[in-house]
Short mmCIF file of C-alpha atoms in Angstrom, two decimals:
data_model
loop_
_atom_site.label_atom_id
_atom_site.label_comp_id
_atom_site.label_asym_id
_atom_site.label_seq_id
_atom_site.Cartn_x
_atom_site.Cartn_y
_atom_site.Cartn_z
CA UNK G 58 24.51 -19.71 9.35
CA UNK G 59 23.68 -16.93 6.87
CA UNK G 60 20.40 -17.19 5.02
CA UNK G 61 17.93 -15.01 3.10
CA UNK G 62 16.42 -13.83 6.38
CA UNK G 63 19.75 -12.86 7.89
CA UNK G 64 20.12 -9.16 8.68
CA UNK G 65 22.34 -7.09 6.41
CA UNK G 66 23.58 -4.91 9.28
CA UNK G 67 23.57 -5.25 13.05
CA UNK G 68 20.75 -2.87 13.85
CA UNK G 69 17.42 -3.55 15.51
CA UNK G 70 15.48 -2.75 12.31
CA UNK G 71 17.12 -5.65 10.51
CA UNK G 72 16.31 -7.99 13.35
CA UNK G 73 12.70 -6.96 13.03
CA UNK G 74 12.85 -7.68 9.32
CA UNK G 75 14.23 -11.14 9.92
CA UNK G 76 11.87 -11.87 12.78
CA UNK G 77 14.58 -12.77 15.30
CA UNK G 78 16.73 -11.08 17.93
CA UNK G 79 20.46 -11.43 18.28
CA UNK G 80 21.61 -13.37 21.35
CA UNK G 81 23.60 -10.37 22.55
CA UNK G 82 20.70 -7.93 22.21
CA UNK G 83 20.12 -5.72 25.22
CA UNK G 84 16.83 -6.06 27.15
CA UNK G 85 15.63 -2.67 25.97
CA UNK G 86 16.34 -3.68 22.39
CA UNK G 87 14.26 -6.83 22.91
CA UNK G 88 11.37 -4.71 24.16
CA UNK G 89 11.63 -2.46 21.13
CA UNK G 90 11.79 -5.55 18.97
CA UNK G 91 8.58 -6.89 20.44
CA UNK G 92 6.83 -3.56 20.09
CA UNK G 93 7.96 -3.16 16.50
CA UNK G 94 6.80 -6.63 15.53
CA UNK G 95 3.20 -5.99 16.52
CA UNK G 96 0.94 -5.50 13.56
CA UNK G 97 3.30 -7.18 11.12
CA UNK G 98 1.68 -9.09 8.30
CA UNK G 99 1.18 -12.82 8.68
CA UNK G 100 2.93 -15.02 6.17
CA UNK G 101 -0.34 -16.31 4.74
CA UNK G 102 -1.19 -12.78 3.59
CA UNK G 103 1.47 -13.06 0.89
CA UNK G 104 -0.60 -14.37 -1.99
CA UNK G 105 0.29 -12.35 -5.09
CA UNK G 106 2.40 -13.88 -7.85
CA UNK G 107 4.87 -12.08 -10.12
CA UNK G 108 2.36 -11.25 -12.83
CA UNK G 109 -0.51 -9.92 -10.70
CA UNK G 110 1.66 -8.38 -8.01
CA UNK G 111 4.43 -6.75 -10.06
CA UNK G 112 3.96 -6.88 -13.84
CA UNK G 113 0.35 -5.62 -13.95
CA UNK G 114 0.69 -2.62 -11.59
CA UNK G 115 4.08 -1.63 -13.03
CA UNK G 116 2.89 -1.72 -16.65
CA UNK G 117 -0.22 0.30 -15.79
CA UNK G 118 1.79 2.87 -13.86
CA UNK G 119 4.32 3.27 -16.68
CA UNK G 120 1.62 3.67 -19.33
CA UNK G 121 -0.76 5.88 -17.29
CA UNK G 122 -2.43 8.59 -19.36
CA UNK G 123 0.72 9.46 -21.33
CA UNK G 124 0.36 6.64 -23.82
CA UNK G 125 -3.08 7.87 -24.92
CA UNK G 126 -2.61 11.65 -24.82
CA UNK G 127 1.07 12.50 -25.24
CA UNK G 128 2.55 10.20 -27.89
CA UNK G 129 1.38 12.54 -30.64
CA UNK G 130 2.65 15.56 -28.69
CA UNK G 131 6.16 14.09 -28.46
CA UNK G 132 6.37 13.09 -32.14
CA UNK G 133 4.79 16.33 -33.34
CA UNK G 134 7.16 18.59 -31.42
CA UNK G 135 10.42 16.61 -31.34
CA UNK G 136 10.15 14.56 -34.51
CA UNK G 137 10.80 10.85 -34.76
CA UNK G 138 14.60 10.94 -34.37
CA UNK G 139 14.69 13.11 -31.25
CA UNK G 140 11.70 11.23 -29.83
CA UNK G 141 13.63 8.00 -30.24
CA UNK G 142 16.62 9.55 -28.47
CA UNK G 143 14.36 10.72 -25.64
CA UNK G 144 12.85 7.26 -25.30
CA UNK G 145 16.24 5.54 -25.18
CA UNK G 146 17.68 8.05 -22.68
CA UNK G 147 14.59 7.79 -20.46
CA UNK G 148 14.77 4.01 -20.38
CA UNK G 149 18.51 4.04 -19.71
CA UNK G 150 17.82 6.20 -16.64
CA UNK G 151 14.97 3.94 -15.60
CA UNK G 152 17.08 0.83 -16.16
CA UNK G 153 19.75 2.07 -13.74
CA UNK G 154 17.09 2.32 -11.04
CA UNK G 155 15.70 -1.09 -11.98
CA UNK G 156 19.14 -2.69 -11.69
CA UNK G 157 19.56 -1.15 -8.23
CA UNK G 158 16.16 -2.47 -7.17
CA UNK G 159 17.06 -5.93 -8.50
CA UNK G 160 20.36 -5.94 -6.60
CA UNK G 161 18.83 -4.82 -3.31
CA UNK G 162 15.74 -7.04 -3.49
CA UNK G 163 17.86 -10.16 -4.03
CA UNK G 164 20.32 -9.30 -1.25
CA UNK G 165 18.15 -10.41 1.64
CA UNK G 166 14.62 -10.97 2.89
CA UNK G 167 12.12 -8.39 1.61
CA UNK G 168 9.11 -7.52 3.74
CA UNK G 169 6.40 -4.87 3.40
CA UNK G 170 7.37 -1.31 2.56
CA UNK G 171 8.83 -1.64 -0.91
CA UNK G 172 11.63 0.81 -1.66
CA UNK G 173 11.72 2.10 1.93
CA UNK G 174 12.28 -1.37 3.38
CA UNK G 175 15.03 -2.25 0.93
CA UNK G 176 16.87 1.07 1.33
CA UNK G 177 16.62 1.13 5.13
CA UNK G 178 17.99 -2.43 5.38
CA UNK G 179 20.87 -1.61 3.06
CA UNK G 180 21.90 1.97 3.91
CA UNK G 181 20.46 2.24 7.39
CA UNK G 182 17.35 3.82 8.95
CA UNK G 183 18.61 7.39 8.57
CA UNK G 184 18.68 7.18 4.77
CA UNK G 185 15.76 4.78 4.59
CA UNK G 186 13.52 6.85 6.86
CA UNK G 187 14.10 10.13 5.04
CA UNK G 188 13.76 8.59 1.59
CA UNK G 189 10.74 6.55 2.70
CA UNK G 190 8.97 9.66 3.99
CA UNK G 191 9.64 11.58 0.78
CA UNK G 192 8.55 8.61 -1.31
CA UNK G 193 5.34 8.35 0.72
CA UNK G 194 4.54 12.04 0.22
CA UNK G 195 5.38 11.78 -3.48
CA UNK G 196 2.86 8.95 -3.85
CA UNK G 197 0.25 11.01 -1.99
CA UNK G 198 0.73 13.95 -4.35
CA UNK G 199 0.78 11.67 -7.39
CA UNK G 200 -2.51 10.08 -6.34
CA UNK G 201 -4.15 13.52 -6.12
CA UNK G 202 -2.74 14.54 -9.52
CA UNK G 203 -3.99 11.36 -11.20
CA UNK G 204 -7.47 11.82 -9.74
CA UNK G 205 -7.65 15.48 -10.76
CA UNK G 206 -6.48 14.48 -14.24
CA UNK G 207 -9.25 11.90 -14.41
CA UNK G 208 -11.82 14.49 -13.31
CA UNK G 209 -10.58 16.87 -15.99
CA UNK G 210 -10.88 14.15 -18.63
CA UNK G 211 -14.43 13.31 -17.49
CA UNK G 212 -15.52 16.96 -17.52
CA UNK G 213 -13.97 17.43 -20.95
CA UNK G 214 -16.38 14.81 -22.24
CA UNK G 215 -19.41 15.23 -19.96
CA UNK G 216 -19.03 18.67 -18.33
CA UNK G 217 -21.51 21.46 -19.01
CA UNK G 218 -20.55 23.78 -21.84
CA UNK G 219 -19.79 27.44 -21.00
CA UNK G 220 -22.62 29.96 -21.33
CA UNK G 221 -21.11 31.27 -24.56
CA UNK G 222 -21.79 27.87 -26.10
CA UNK G 223 -25.41 27.59 -25.00
CA UNK G 224 -26.53 27.69 -28.62
CA UNK G 225 -24.71 24.42 -29.28
CA UNK G 226 -26.43 21.09 -28.55
CA UNK G 227 -25.48 19.85 -25.09
CA UNK G 228 -25.48 16.15 -25.92
CA UNK G 229 -23.63 14.38 -23.10
CA UNK G 230 -22.43 17.64 -21.49
CA UNK G 231 -24.59 17.37 -18.39
CA UNK G 232 -22.22 17.51 -15.39
CA UNK G 233 -22.13 20.90 -13.63
CA UNK G 234 -18.70 22.50 -13.26
CA UNK G 235 -17.36 24.61 -10.39
CA UNK G 236 -14.68 24.31 -7.71
CA UNK G 237 -17.02 22.52 -5.29
CA UNK G 238 -18.32 20.17 -7.93
CA UNK G 239 -14.76 19.35 -9.04
CA UNK G 240 -13.83 18.51 -5.44
CA UNK G 241 -16.98 16.39 -5.16
CA UNK G 242 -16.14 14.40 -8.31
CA UNK G 243 -12.53 13.94 -7.20
CA UNK G 244 -13.60 12.88 -3.69
CA UNK G 245 -16.02 10.32 -5.14
CA UNK G 246 -13.28 8.76 -7.25
CA UNK G 247 -10.91 8.76 -4.28
CA UNK G 248 -13.60 7.07 -2.17
CA UNK G 249 -13.87 4.30 -4.75
CA UNK G 250 -10.08 3.81 -4.62
CA UNK G 251 -10.23 3.81 -0.81
CA UNK G 252 -12.88 1.09 -0.68
CA UNK G 253 -10.86 -1.14 -3.01
CA UNK G 254 -7.66 -0.63 -1.01
CA UNK G 255 -9.43 -1.20 2.32
CA UNK G 256 -10.60 -4.64 1.20
CA UNK G 257 -6.99 -5.65 0.59
CA UNK G 258 -4.33 -6.52 -1.95
CA UNK G 259 -6.34 -9.36 -3.47
CA UNK G 260 -9.23 -7.20 -4.63
CA UNK G 261 -6.74 -4.53 -5.73
CA UNK G 262 -4.90 -7.10 -7.85
CA UNK G 263 -8.17 -8.28 -9.43
CA UNK G 264 -9.29 -4.72 -10.14
CA UNK G 265 -5.88 -3.85 -11.60
CA UNK G 266 -5.99 -6.93 -13.83
CA UNK G 267 -9.45 -5.93 -15.10
CA UNK G 268 -8.14 -2.44 -15.90
CA UNK G 269 -5.03 -4.05 -17.45
CA UNK G 270 -7.30 -5.97 -19.85
CA UNK G 271 -9.31 -2.84 -20.70
CA UNK G 272 -6.17 -0.77 -21.39
CA UNK G 273 -4.74 -3.46 -23.64
CA UNK G 274 -8.03 -3.87 -25.46
CA UNK G 275 -7.86 -0.14 -26.22
CA UNK G 276 -4.23 -0.47 -27.32
CA UNK G 277 -5.18 -3.31 -29.66
CA UNK G 278 -7.93 -1.17 -31.23
CA UNK G 279 -5.42 1.66 -31.70
CA UNK G 280 -2.92 -0.66 -33.41
CA UNK G 281 -5.65 -2.17 -35.60
CA UNK G 282 -6.94 1.29 -36.51
CA UNK G 283 -3.62 2.23 -38.13
CA UNK G 284 -4.23 -0.55 -40.67
CA UNK G 285 -8.04 -0.55 -40.87
CA UNK G 286 -8.87 3.17 -41.04
CA UNK G 287 -8.59 4.79 -44.44
CA UNK G 288 -6.88 8.16 -44.99
CA UNK G 289 -9.10 11.05 -43.98
CA UNK G 290 -9.16 14.78 -43.35
CA UNK G 291 -9.67 15.74 -39.71
CA UNK G 292 -10.78 19.32 -39.01
CA UNK G 293 -9.45 20.98 -35.84
CA UNK G 294 -11.15 24.07 -34.41
CA UNK G 295 -9.01 26.57 -32.52
CA UNK G 296 -10.12 29.70 -30.71
CA UNK G 297 -8.15 32.74 -31.91
CA UNK G 298 -9.30 35.79 -29.96
CA UNK G 299 -13.07 35.94 -30.36
CA UNK G 300 -13.07 33.92 -33.55
CA UNK G 301 -12.98 30.18 -34.20
CA UNK G 302 -10.41 29.05 -36.75
CA UNK G 303 -10.84 25.71 -38.51
CA UNK G 304 -7.68 23.87 -39.57
CA UNK G 305 -7.74 20.81 -41.84
CA UNK G 306 -5.28 18.08 -40.83
CA UNK G 307 -4.69 14.70 -42.39
CA UNK G 308 -4.44 11.09 -41.38
CA UNK G 309 -2.51 9.86 -44.42
CA UNK G 310 -2.23 6.16 -43.70
CA UNK G 311 1.20 4.61 -44.15
CA UNK G 312 3.29 7.01 -46.19
CA UNK G 313 7.05 7.47 -46.50
CA UNK G 314 6.46 11.13 -47.33
CA UNK G 315 4.66 11.58 -44.00
CA UNK G 316 7.49 9.82 -42.21
CA UNK G 317 10.09 12.10 -43.81
CA UNK G 318 8.15 15.18 -42.70
CA UNK G 319 7.95 13.81 -39.15
CA UNK G 320 11.61 12.84 -39.03
CA UNK G 321 13.11 16.07 -37.68
CA UNK G 322 12.05 18.34 -34.82
CA UNK G 323 9.69 21.30 -35.21
CA UNK G 324 9.24 22.88 -31.78
CA UNK G 325 6.42 25.40 -31.53
CA UNK G 326 3.90 26.83 -29.05
CA UNK G 327 1.84 24.21 -27.22
CA UNK G 328 -1.85 24.89 -27.84
CA UNK G 329 -2.86 23.79 -24.33
CA UNK G 330 -0.39 25.96 -22.38
CA UNK G 331 0.69 28.62 -24.90
CA UNK G 332 4.33 27.95 -23.96
CA UNK G 333 7.13 27.47 -26.46
CA UNK G 334 8.27 23.86 -26.39
CA UNK G 335 11.92 22.78 -26.23
CA UNK G 336 13.80 19.50 -26.05
CA UNK G 337 13.80 19.73 -22.24
CA UNK G 338 10.06 20.34 -21.87
CA UNK G 339 9.09 17.58 -24.28
CA UNK G 340 11.53 15.17 -22.62
CA UNK G 341 9.95 15.98 -19.24
CA UNK G 342 6.57 14.90 -20.61
CA UNK G 343 8.08 11.81 -22.25
CA UNK G 344 9.93 10.79 -19.10
CA UNK G 345 6.72 10.94 -17.07
CA UNK G 346 5.48 8.04 -19.17
CA UNK G 347 8.49 5.92 -18.19
CA UNK G 348 8.19 6.30 -14.42
CA UNK G 349 6.11 4.11 -12.14
CA UNK G 350 8.65 1.29 -11.95
CA UNK G 351 8.25 1.09 -8.15
CA UNK G 352 4.56 0.16 -8.30
CA UNK G 353 5.39 -3.54 -8.08
CA UNK G 354 8.05 -3.05 -5.41
CA UNK G 355 5.54 -1.23 -3.20
CA UNK G 356 3.53 -4.47 -3.05
CA UNK G 357 6.49 -6.38 -1.57
CA UNK G 358 4.60 -7.29 1.61
CA UNK G 359 1.83 -8.96 -0.42
CA UNK G 360 4.04 -11.02 -2.76
CA UNK G 361 4.59 -14.74 -2.32
CA UNK G 362 8.29 -14.44 -3.14
CA UNK G 363 9.30 -10.76 -3.34
CA UNK G 364 13.03 -11.42 -3.81
CA UNK G 365 12.15 -13.32 -7.00
CA UNK G 366 9.05 -11.44 -8.19
CA UNK G 367 10.28 -7.83 -7.86
CA UNK G 368 13.34 -8.06 -10.14
CA UNK G 369 11.77 -10.41 -12.68
CA UNK G 370 8.41 -8.61 -12.87
CA UNK G 371 9.93 -5.13 -13.03
CA UNK G 372 12.36 -6.05 -15.82
CA UNK G 373 9.54 -7.68 -17.83
CA UNK G 374 7.37 -4.58 -17.42
CA UNK G 375 10.17 -2.22 -18.47
CA UNK G 376 11.03 -4.20 -21.61
CA UNK G 377 7.37 -4.60 -22.56
CA UNK G 378 6.47 -0.91 -22.18
CA UNK G 379 9.58 0.12 -24.12
CA UNK G 380 8.55 -2.07 -27.06
CA UNK G 381 4.98 -0.72 -27.01
CA UNK G 382 6.15 2.91 -26.97
CA UNK G 383 8.63 2.18 -29.76
CA UNK G 384 5.93 0.56 -31.90
CA UNK G 385 3.54 3.48 -31.39
CA UNK G 386 6.28 5.97 -32.29
CA UNK G 387 6.83 4.18 -35.60
CA UNK G 388 3.14 3.88 -36.47
CA UNK G 389 2.33 7.50 -35.58
CA UNK G 390 5.32 8.86 -37.52
CA UNK G 391 4.32 6.96 -40.68
CA UNK G 392 0.59 7.79 -40.69
CA UNK G 393 -0.21 11.22 -39.15
CA UNK G 394 0.85 14.60 -40.47
CA UNK G 395 2.49 17.04 -38.11
CA UNK G 396 -0.44 19.47 -37.99
CA UNK G 397 -2.64 16.71 -36.58
CA UNK G 398 -0.06 15.64 -33.99
CA UNK G 399 0.56 19.19 -32.78
CA UNK G 400 -3.05 20.34 -32.99
CA UNK G 401 -4.93 17.49 -31.29
CA UNK G 402 -3.35 15.46 -28.50
CA UNK G 403 -6.30 13.04 -28.40
CA UNK G 404 -6.03 12.29 -32.11
CA UNK G 405 -6.17 8.55 -31.33
CA UNK G 406 -9.89 9.09 -30.76
CA UNK G 407 -10.26 10.66 -34.22
CA UNK G 408 -8.68 7.73 -36.06
CA UNK G 409 -9.94 4.86 -33.90
CA UNK G 410 -12.35 2.27 -35.29
CA UNK G 411 -14.61 3.13 -32.34
CA UNK G 412 -13.69 6.51 -30.78
CA UNK G 413 -15.13 5.85 -27.26
CA UNK G 414 -12.51 3.12 -26.81
CA UNK G 415 -9.78 5.73 -26.35
CA UNK G 416 -11.85 7.64 -23.79
CA UNK G 417 -12.36 4.43 -21.82
CA UNK G 418 -8.62 3.79 -21.96
CA UNK G 419 -7.83 7.25 -20.59
CA UNK G 420 -10.27 6.77 -17.70
CA UNK G 421 -9.03 3.26 -16.91
CA UNK G 422 -5.34 4.23 -16.95
CA UNK G 423 -5.92 7.23 -14.69
CA UNK G 424 -7.98 5.21 -12.20
CA UNK G 425 -5.37 2.47 -12.10
CA UNK G 426 -2.55 4.95 -11.45
CA UNK G 427 -4.54 6.54 -8.61
CA UNK G 428 -5.18 3.17 -6.96
CA UNK G 429 -1.57 2.10 -7.38
CA UNK G 430 -0.17 5.20 -5.68
CA UNK G 431 -2.77 5.07 -2.89
CA UNK G 432 -2.08 1.46 -1.93
CA UNK G 433 1.68 1.87 -2.49
CA UNK G 434 1.84 4.90 -0.19
CA UNK G 435 -0.09 3.05 2.53
CA UNK G 436 2.40 0.15 2.46
CA UNK G 437 5.31 2.57 2.86
CA UNK G 438 3.59 4.32 5.75
CA UNK G 439 2.86 0.99 7.45
CA UNK G 440 6.52 -0.02 7.18
CA UNK G 441 7.63 3.33 8.63
CA UNK G 442 5.23 2.84 11.53
CA UNK G 443 6.44 -0.71 12.26
CA UNK G 444 10.03 0.52 12.50
CA UNK G 445 9.08 3.21 15.05
CA UNK G 446 11.01 5.90 13.19
CA UNK G 447 8.44 8.60 13.92
CA UNK G 448 7.31 7.54 17.37
CA UNK G 449 3.75 7.77 18.61
CA UNK G 450 2.56 9.78 15.58
CA UNK G 451 2.42 6.69 13.39
CA UNK G 452 1.68 4.10 16.08
CA UNK G 453 -1.94 3.54 14.92
CA UNK G 454 -0.66 2.85 11.39
CA UNK G 455 0.86 -0.42 12.65
CA UNK G 456 -2.58 -1.99 12.91
CA UNK G 457 -3.65 -4.50 10.27
CA UNK G 458 -6.72 -6.56 9.52
CA UNK G 459 -6.86 -10.33 9.98
CA UNK G 460 -5.66 -10.75 6.41
CA UNK G 461 -2.68 -8.45 6.97
CA UNK G 462 -4.07 -5.37 5.23
CA UNK G 463 -2.77 -2.15 6.92
CA UNK G 464 -6.17 -0.47 6.90
CA UNK G 465 -5.21 2.35 9.28
CA UNK G 466 -2.29 3.30 7.02
CA UNK G 467 -4.71 3.30 4.08
CA UNK G 468 -6.99 5.70 5.98
CA UNK G 469 -4.03 7.96 6.85
CA UNK G 470 -3.05 8.08 3.19
CA UNK G 471 -6.63 8.69 2.03
CA UNK G 472 -6.94 11.63 4.43
CA UNK G 473 -3.77 13.27 3.10
CA UNK G 474 -4.82 12.79 -0.52
CA UNK G 475 -8.24 14.26 0.33
CA UNK G 476 -6.56 17.34 1.72
CA UNK G 477 -4.53 17.64 -1.49
CA UNK G 478 -7.72 17.54 -3.53
CA UNK G 479 -9.25 20.37 -1.50
CA UNK G 480 -6.18 22.52 -1.97
#
């Protein structure tokens, strides 16, 4: 009789997924089945519910650092109308992927491996293996990028000032800066992520929930600041050649005149890259804040009921993040003049009731994204190893702890991310 654990196709991988062998299976297939099943997670390791296992990591991955540092960039360059179009188009694209994930995850038993497991059991190991490998490497690269972004944000606040600025008070600028020091800072952050992921999914879920609370506390202060902070002039200093140029920008409070000025696009040169912005480049930045929808799916092997939690949790996260982005777009367009939006991408710090809140939010979001990609990549690698798609190379990655945590796969992933940081 067909059930949730029935294989979708007659191939040994699907028998492994269901935990049974077909009566007509050849002896050699049975041996492969037994070998592949070693190191699989015990059922009691599945402890995460929909909220902690899917909603929290997906929301954090979709927000990341974009919500704190690029909302003003998008509105300032593209204007409110085009920004709204970008947001809708981005979420339509994301929704198509979400619907596919929902369909696949409810079409049979879902084990560890997230997107790789679901694709390989639906389209076969050839597609699943290739896509799983690329998805694993993409998570490795993303983890390194998030960590380097966090290091850059830390050094921006606490890094030593250049020699030309020695006459200025150092304040909190005490961290030395060089290539080796940057690698040291990044490696230390990666080590923290490694220790959390080595303990297991439970401690990861608790840490993610703590970061989730911090990020939302920061978001609440940002929303409150739009109503509590009075209009003010915010000076912005820009380096033009050998001279410093001061520009006065305004936080106007709620004003229809400000909204009308921010309505249409006004593409110009980005002050951080000196490149001329276009619809395509701004949309690329905007779309980066809508990705991360697979963060919950990657935890499939640690969920109590993945076939229920993955579709429900992912849809909730997508709708929630869309509403938050939409609300911020409205508030920013009504209160901040274009010179401020285009001249200072961390303007939230300038208008916040307590500026350090925004800095804490940036750090927390970056750390969460790094942890999410590290643990997600390790789950994909463990699933690839269990299916014997790459032979003896990944055999050690089958090993798990007593609680079902694939600690060898975590170490493999950590090593690759470490190499990315050195490069």
